[in-house]
PDB file of C-alpha atoms and ligand atoms in Angstrom:
ATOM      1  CA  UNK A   1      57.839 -57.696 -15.385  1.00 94.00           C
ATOM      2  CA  UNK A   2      56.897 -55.276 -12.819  1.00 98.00           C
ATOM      3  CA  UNK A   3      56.829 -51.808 -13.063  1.00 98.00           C
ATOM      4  CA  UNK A   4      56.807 -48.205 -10.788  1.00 98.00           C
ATOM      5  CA  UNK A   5      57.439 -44.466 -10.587  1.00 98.00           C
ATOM      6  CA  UNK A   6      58.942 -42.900  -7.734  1.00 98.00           C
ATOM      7  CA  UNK A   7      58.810 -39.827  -6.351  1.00 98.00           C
ATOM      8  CA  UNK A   8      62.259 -38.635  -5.429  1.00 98.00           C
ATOM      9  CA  UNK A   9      62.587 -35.003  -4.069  1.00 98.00           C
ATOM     10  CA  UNK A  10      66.269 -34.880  -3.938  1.00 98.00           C
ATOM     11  CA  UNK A  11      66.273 -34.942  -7.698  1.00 98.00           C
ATOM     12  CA  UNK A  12      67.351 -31.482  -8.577  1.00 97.00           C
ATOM     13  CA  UNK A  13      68.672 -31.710 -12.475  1.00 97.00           C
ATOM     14  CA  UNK A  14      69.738 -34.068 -15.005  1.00 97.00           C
ATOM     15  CA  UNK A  15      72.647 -35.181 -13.806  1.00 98.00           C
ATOM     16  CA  UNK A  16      70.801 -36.805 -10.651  1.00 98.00           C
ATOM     17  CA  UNK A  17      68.592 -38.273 -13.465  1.00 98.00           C
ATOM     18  CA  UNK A  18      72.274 -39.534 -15.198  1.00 98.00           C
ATOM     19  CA  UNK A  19      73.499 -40.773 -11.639  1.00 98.00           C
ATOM     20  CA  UNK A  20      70.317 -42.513 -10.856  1.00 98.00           C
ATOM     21  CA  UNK A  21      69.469 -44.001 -14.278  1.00 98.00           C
ATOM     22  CA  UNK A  22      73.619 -45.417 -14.103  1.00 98.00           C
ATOM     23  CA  UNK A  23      73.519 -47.183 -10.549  1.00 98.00           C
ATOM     24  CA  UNK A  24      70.079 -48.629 -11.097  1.00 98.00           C
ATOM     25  CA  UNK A  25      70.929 -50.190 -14.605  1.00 97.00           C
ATOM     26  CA  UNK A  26      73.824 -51.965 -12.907  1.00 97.00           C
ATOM     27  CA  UNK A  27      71.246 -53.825 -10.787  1.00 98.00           C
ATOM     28  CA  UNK A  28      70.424 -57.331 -12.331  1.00 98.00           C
ATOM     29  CA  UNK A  29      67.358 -57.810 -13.683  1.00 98.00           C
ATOM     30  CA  UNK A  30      66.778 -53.932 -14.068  1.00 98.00           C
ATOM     31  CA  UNK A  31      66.189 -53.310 -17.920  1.00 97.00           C
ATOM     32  CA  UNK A  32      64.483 -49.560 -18.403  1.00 98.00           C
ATOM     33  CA  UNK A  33      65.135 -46.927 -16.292  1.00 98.00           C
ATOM     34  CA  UNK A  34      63.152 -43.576 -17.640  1.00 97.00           C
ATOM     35  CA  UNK A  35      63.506 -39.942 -15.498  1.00 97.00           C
ATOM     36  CA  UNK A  36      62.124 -36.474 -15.589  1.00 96.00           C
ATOM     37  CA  UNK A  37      64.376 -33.547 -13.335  1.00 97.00           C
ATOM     38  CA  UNK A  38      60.853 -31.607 -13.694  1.00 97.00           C
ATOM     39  CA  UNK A  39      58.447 -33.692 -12.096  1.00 98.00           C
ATOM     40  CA  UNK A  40      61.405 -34.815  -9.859  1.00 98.00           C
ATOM     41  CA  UNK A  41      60.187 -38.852 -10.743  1.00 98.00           C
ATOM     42  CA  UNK A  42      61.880 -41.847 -11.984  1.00 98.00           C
ATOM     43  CA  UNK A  43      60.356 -44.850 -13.450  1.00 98.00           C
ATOM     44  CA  UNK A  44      61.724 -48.340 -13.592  1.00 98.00           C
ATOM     45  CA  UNK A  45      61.174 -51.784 -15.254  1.00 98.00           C
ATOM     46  CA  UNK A  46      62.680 -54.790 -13.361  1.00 98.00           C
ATOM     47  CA  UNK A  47      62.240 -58.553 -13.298  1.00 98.00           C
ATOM     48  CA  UNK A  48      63.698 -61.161 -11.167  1.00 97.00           C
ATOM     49  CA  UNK A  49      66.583 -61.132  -9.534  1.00 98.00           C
ATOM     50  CA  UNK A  50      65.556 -57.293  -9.021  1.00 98.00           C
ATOM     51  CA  UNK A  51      62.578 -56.448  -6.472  1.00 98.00           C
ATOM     52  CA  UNK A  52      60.846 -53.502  -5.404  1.00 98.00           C
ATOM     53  CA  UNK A  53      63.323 -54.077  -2.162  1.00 97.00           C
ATOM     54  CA  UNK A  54      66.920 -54.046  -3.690  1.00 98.00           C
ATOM     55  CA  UNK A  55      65.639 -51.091  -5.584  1.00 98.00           C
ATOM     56  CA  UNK A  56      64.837 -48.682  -3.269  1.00 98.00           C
ATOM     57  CA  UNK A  57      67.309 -49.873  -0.940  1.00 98.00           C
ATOM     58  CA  UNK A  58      69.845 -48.799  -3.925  1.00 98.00           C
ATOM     59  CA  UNK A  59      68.094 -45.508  -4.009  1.00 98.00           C
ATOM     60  CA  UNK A  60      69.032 -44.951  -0.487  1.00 98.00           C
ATOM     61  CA  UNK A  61      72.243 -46.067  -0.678  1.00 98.00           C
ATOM     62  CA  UNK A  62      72.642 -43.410  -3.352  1.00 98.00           C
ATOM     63  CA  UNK A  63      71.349 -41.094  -1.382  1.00 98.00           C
ATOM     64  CA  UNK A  64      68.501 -40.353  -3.686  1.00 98.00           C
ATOM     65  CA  UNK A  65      65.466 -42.199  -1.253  1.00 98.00           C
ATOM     66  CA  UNK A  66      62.298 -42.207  -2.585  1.00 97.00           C
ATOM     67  CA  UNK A  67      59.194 -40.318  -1.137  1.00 95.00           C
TER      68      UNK A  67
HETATM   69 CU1   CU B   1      71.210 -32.831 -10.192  1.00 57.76          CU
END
């Protein structure tokens, strides 16, 4: 299991936390996705077939990169 917080300034309320929290749970291997609008940060939990790669490329896809 690997674990990380991001620092994503395009965060702006909860509903980015909503949208990000729904396309990154669709990602295999992704099981916990925790936000905060406040501190503008999002935490994840993945395992394999997930990777610190596919995530953030997601993020950018989403147009929510990280920091
Ligand atoms: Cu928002």
């Amino acid at each position: 299991m690997e674990k990380i917080t991001f620092s994503i300034p395009k965060i702006s309320c909860g509903h980015c936390v909503m949208t990000i929290k729904r396309e990154l749970s669709e990602l295999e291997g992704v099981f916990k996705v925790e936000g905060d609008p406040a501190r503008k940060e999002i935490t994840v939990e993945w395992k394999d077939p997930a990777s610190l790669n596919k995530i953030k490329e997601l993020l950018k896809e989403i147009n929510y990169p990280p920091a």
